[in-house]
mmCIF file of N, CA, C and O in Angstrom:
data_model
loop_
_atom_site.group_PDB
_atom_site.id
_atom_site.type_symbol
_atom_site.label_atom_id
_atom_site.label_comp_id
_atom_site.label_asym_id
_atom_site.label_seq_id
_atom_site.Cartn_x
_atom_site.Cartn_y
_atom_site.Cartn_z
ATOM 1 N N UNK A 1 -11.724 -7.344 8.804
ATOM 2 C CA UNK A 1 -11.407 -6.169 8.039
ATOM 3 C C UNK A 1 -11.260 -6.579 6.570
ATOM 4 O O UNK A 1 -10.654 -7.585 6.203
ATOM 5 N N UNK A 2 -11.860 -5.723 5.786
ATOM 6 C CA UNK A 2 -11.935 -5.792 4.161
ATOM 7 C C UNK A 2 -10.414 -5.228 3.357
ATOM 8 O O UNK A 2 -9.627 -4.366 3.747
ATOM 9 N N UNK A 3 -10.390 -5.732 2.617
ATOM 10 C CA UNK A 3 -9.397 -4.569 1.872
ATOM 11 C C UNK A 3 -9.380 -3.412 1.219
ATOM 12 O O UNK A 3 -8.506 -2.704 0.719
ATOM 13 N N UNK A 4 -11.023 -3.356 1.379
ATOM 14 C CA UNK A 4 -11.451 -1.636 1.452
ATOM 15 C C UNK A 4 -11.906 -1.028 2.100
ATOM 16 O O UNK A 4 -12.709 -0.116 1.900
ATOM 17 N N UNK A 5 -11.420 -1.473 3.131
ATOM 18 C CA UNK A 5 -11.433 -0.801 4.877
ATOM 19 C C UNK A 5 -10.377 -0.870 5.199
ATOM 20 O O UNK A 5 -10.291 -1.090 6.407
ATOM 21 N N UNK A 6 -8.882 -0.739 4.391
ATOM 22 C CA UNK A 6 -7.703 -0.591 5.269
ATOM 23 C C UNK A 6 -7.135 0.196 4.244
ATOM 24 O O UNK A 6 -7.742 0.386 3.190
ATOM 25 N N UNK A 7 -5.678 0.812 4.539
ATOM 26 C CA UNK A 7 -4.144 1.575 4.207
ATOM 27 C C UNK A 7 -3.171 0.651 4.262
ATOM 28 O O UNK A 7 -3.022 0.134 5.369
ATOM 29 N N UNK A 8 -2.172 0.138 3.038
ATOM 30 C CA UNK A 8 -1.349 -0.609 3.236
ATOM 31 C C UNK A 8 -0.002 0.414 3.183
ATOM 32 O O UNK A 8 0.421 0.728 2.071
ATOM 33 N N UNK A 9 0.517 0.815 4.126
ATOM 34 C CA UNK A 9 1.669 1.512 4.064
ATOM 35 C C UNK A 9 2.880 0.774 3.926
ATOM 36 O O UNK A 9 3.127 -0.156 4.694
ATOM 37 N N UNK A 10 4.095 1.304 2.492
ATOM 38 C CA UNK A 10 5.381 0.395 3.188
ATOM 39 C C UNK A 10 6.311 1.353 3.631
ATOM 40 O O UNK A 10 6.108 2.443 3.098
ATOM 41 N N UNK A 11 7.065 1.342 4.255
ATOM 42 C CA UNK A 11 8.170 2.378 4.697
ATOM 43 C C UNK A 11 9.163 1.309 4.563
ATOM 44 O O UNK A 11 9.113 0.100 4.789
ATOM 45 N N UNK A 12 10.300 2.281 4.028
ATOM 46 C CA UNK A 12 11.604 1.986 3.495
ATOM 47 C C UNK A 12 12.836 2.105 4.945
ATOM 48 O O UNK A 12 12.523 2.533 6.056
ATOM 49 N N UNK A 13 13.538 1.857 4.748
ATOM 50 C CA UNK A 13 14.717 1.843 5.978
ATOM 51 C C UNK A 13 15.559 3.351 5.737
ATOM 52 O O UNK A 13 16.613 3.574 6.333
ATOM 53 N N UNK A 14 14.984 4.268 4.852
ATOM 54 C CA UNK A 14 15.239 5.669 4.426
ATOM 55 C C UNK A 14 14.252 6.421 4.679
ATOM 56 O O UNK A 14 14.483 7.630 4.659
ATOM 57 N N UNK A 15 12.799 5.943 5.006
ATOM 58 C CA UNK A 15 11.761 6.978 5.529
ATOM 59 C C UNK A 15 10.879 6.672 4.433
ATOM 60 O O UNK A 15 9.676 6.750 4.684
ATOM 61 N N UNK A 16 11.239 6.327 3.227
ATOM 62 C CA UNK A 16 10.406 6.945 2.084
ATOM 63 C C UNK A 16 8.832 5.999 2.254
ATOM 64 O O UNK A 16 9.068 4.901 2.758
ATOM 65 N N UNK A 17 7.652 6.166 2.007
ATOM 66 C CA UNK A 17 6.916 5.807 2.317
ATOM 67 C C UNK A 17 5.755 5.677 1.339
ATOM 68 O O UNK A 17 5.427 6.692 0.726
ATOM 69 N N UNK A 18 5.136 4.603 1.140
ATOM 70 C CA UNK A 18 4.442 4.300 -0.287
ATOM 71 C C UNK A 18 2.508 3.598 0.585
ATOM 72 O O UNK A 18 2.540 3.148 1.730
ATOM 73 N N UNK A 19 1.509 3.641 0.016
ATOM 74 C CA UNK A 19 0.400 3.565 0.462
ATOM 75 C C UNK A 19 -0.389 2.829 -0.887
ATOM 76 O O UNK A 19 -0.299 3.014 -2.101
ATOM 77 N N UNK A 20 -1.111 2.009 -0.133
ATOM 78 C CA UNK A 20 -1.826 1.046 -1.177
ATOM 79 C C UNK A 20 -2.843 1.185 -0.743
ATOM 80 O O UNK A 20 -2.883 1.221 0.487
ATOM 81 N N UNK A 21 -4.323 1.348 -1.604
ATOM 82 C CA UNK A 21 -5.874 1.510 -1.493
ATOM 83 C C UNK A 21 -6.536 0.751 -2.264
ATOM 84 O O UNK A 21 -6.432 0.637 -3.486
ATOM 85 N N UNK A 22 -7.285 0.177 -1.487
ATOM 86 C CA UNK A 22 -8.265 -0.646 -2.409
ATOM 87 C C UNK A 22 -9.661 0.085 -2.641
ATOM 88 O O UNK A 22 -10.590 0.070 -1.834
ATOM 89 N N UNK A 23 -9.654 0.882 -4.169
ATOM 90 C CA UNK A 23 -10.883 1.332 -4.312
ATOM 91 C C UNK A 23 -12.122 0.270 -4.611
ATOM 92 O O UNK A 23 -12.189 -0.943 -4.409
ATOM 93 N N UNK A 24 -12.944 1.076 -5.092
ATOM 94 C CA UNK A 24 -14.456 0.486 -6.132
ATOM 95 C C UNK A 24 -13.726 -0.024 -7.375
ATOM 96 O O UNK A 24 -14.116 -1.096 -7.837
ATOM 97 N N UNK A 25 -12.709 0.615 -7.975
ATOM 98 C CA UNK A 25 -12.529 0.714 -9.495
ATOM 99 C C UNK A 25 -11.102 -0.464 -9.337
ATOM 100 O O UNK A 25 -10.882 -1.250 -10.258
ATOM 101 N N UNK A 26 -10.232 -0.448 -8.092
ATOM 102 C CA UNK A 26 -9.065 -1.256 -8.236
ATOM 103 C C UNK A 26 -8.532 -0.505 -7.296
ATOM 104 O O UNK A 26 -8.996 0.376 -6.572
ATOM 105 N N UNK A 27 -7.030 -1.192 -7.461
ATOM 106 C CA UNK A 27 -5.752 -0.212 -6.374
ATOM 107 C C UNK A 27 -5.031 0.733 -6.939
ATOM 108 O O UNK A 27 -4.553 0.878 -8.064
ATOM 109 N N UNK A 28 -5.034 1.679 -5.459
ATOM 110 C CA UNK A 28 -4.208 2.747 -6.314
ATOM 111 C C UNK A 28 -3.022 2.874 -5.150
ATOM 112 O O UNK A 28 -3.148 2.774 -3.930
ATOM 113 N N UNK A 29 -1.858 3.122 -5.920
ATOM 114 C CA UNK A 29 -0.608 3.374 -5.419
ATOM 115 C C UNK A 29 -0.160 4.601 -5.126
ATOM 116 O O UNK A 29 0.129 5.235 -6.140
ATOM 117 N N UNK A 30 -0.001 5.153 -4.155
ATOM 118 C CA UNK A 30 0.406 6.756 -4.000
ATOM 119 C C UNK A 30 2.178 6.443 -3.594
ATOM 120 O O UNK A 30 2.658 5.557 -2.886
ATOM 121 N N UNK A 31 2.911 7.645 -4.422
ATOM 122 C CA UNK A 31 4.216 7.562 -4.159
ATOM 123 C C UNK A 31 4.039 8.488 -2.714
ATOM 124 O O UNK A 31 3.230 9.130 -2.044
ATOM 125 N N UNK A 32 5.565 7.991 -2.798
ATOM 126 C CA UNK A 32 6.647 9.251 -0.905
ATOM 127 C C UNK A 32 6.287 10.324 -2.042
ATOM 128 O O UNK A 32 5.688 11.260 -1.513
ATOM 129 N N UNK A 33 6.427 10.487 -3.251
ATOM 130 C CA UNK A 33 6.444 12.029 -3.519
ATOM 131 C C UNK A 33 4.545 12.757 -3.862
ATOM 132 O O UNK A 33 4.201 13.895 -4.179
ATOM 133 N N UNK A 34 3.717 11.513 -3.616
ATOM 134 C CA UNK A 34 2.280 11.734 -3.976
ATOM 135 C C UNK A 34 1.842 11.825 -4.789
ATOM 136 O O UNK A 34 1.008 12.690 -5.058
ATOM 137 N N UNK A 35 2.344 10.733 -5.684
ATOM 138 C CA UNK A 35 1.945 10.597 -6.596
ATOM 139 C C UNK A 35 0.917 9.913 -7.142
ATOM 140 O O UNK A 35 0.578 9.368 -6.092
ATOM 141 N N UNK A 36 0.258 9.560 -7.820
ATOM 142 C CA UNK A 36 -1.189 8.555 -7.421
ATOM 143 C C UNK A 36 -1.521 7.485 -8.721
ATOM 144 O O UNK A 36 -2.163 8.083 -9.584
ATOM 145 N N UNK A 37 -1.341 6.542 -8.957
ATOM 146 C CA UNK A 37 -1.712 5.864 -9.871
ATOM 147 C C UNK A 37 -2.304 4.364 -9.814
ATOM 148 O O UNK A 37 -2.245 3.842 -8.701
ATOM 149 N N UNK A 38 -2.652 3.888 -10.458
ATOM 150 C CA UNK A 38 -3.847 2.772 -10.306
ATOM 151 C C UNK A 38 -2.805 1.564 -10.396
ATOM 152 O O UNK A 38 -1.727 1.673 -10.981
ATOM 153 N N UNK A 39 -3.240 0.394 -9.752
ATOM 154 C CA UNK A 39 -2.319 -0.536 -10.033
ATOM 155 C C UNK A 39 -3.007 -2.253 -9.791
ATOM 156 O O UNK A 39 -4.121 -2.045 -9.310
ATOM 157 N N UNK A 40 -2.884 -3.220 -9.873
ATOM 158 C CA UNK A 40 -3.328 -4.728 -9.978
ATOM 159 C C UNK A 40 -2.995 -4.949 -8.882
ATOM 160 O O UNK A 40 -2.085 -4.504 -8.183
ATOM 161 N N UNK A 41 -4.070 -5.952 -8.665
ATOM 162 C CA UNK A 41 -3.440 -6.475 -6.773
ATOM 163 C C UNK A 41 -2.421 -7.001 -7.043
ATOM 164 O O UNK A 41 -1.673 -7.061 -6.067
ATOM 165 N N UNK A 42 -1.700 -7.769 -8.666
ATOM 166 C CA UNK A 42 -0.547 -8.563 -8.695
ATOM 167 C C UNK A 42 1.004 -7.645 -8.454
ATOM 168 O O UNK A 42 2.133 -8.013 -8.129
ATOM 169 N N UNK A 43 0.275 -5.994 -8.868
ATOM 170 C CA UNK A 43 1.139 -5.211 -8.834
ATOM 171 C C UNK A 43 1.833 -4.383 -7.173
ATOM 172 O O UNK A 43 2.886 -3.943 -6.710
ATOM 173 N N UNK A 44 0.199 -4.616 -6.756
ATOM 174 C CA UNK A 44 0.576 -4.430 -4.924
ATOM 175 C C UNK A 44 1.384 -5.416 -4.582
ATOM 176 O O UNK A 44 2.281 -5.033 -3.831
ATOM 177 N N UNK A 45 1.408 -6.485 -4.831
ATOM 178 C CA UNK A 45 2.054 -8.297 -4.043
ATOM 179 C C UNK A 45 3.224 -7.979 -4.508
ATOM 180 O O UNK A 45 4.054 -7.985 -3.600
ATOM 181 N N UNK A 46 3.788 -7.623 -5.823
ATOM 182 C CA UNK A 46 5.312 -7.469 -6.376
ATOM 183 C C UNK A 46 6.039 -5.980 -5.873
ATOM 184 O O UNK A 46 7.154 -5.489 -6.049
ATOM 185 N N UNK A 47 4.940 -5.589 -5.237
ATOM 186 C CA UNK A 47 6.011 -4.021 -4.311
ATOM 187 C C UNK A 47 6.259 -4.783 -2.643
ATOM 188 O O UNK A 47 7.159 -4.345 -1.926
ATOM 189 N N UNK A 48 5.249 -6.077 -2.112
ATOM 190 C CA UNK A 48 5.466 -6.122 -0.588
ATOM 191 C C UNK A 48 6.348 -7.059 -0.752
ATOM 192 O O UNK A 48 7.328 -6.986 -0.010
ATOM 193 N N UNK A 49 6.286 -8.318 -1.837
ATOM 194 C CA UNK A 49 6.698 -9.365 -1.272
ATOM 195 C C UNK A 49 8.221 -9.639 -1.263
ATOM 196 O O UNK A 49 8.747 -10.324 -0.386
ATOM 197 N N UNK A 50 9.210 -8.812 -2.747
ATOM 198 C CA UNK A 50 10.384 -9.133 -2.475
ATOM 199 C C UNK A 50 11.072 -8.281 -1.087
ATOM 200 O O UNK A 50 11.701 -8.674 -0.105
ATOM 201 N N UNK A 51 10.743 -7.320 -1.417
ATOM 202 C CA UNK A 51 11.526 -6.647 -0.615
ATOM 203 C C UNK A 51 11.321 -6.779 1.426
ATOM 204 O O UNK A 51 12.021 -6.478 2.393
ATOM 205 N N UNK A 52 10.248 -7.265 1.257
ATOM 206 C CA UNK A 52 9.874 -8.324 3.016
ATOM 207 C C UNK A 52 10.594 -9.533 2.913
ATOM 208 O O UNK A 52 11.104 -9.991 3.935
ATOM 209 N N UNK A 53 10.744 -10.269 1.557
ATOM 210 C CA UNK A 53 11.275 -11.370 2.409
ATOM 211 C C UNK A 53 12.585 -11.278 2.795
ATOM 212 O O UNK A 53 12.938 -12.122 3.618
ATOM 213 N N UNK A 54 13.791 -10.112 2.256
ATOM 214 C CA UNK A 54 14.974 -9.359 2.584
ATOM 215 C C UNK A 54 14.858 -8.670 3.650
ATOM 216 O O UNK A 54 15.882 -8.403 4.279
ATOM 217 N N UNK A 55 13.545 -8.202 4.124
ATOM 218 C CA UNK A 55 13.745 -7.216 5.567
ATOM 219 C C UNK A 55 14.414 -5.772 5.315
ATOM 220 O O UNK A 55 15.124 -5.058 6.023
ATOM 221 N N UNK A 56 13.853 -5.627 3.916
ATOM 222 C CA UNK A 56 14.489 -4.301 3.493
ATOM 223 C C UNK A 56 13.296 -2.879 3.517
ATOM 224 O O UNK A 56 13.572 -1.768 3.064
ATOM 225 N N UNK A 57 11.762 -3.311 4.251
ATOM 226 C CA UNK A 57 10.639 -2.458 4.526
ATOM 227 C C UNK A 57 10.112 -3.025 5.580
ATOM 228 O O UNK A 57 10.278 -4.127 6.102
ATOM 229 N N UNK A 58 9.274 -1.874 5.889
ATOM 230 C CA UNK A 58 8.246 -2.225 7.058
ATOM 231 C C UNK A 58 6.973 -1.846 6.361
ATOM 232 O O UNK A 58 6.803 -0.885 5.611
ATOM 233 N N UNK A 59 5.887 -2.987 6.823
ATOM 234 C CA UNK A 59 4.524 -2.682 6.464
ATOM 235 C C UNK A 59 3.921 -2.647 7.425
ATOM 236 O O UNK A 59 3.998 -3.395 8.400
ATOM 237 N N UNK A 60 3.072 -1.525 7.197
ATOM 238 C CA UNK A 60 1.977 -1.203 8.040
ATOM 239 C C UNK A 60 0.598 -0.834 7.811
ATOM 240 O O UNK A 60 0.287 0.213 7.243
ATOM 241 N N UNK A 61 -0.200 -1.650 8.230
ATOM 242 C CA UNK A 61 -1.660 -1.837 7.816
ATOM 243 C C UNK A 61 -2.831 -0.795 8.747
ATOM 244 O O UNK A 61 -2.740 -1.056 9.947
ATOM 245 N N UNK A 62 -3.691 0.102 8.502
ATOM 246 C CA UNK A 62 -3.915 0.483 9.698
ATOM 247 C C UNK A 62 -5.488 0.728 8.753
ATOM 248 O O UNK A 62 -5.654 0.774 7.534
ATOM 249 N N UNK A 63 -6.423 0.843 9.813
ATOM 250 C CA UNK A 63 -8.395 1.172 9.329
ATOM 251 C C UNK A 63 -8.150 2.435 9.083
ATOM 252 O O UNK A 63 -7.514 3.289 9.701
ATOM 253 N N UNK A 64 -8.921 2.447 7.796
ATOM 254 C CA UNK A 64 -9.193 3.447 7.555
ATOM 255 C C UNK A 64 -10.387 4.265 8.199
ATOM 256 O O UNK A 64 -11.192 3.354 8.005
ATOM 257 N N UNK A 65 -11.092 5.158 8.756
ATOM 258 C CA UNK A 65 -11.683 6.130 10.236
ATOM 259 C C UNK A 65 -12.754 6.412 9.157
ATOM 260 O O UNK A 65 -12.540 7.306 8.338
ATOM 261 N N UNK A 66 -13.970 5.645 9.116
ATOM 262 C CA UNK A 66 -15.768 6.356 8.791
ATOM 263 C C UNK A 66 -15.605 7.585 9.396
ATOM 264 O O UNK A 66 -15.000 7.826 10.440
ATOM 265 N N UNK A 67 -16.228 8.395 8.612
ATOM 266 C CA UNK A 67 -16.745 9.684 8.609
ATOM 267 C C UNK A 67 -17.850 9.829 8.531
ATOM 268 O O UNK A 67 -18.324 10.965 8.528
#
């Protein structure tokens, strides 16, 4: 699997829930409130990595479904 063939979801221990995409152009970050903005893979790694190594989210990776 590519990283533009997947959804990186994180969910919070409150529900709130954040989604990472790897376009053509770069990543884009959608907020819990849907919000949508572009971001650096360095900027995806600094939303998973502190807060996993505390056990303070859950990530979840899932294919994205051809149409």
């Amino acid at each position: 699997m590519k990283n533009d063939e997947c959804t990186i979801y994180i969910i919070t221990k409150n529900g709130a829930k954040q989604s990472f995409r790897k376009e053509k152009e770069g990543w884009t970050q959608t907020s819990s409130k849907g919000k949508v903005r572009s971001c650096t893979a360095e900027q995806v790694l600094s939303h998973i990595l502190p807060p996993l190594a505390f056990g303070h989210i859950t990530i979840k990776v899932e294919p994205d479904h051809k149409k």
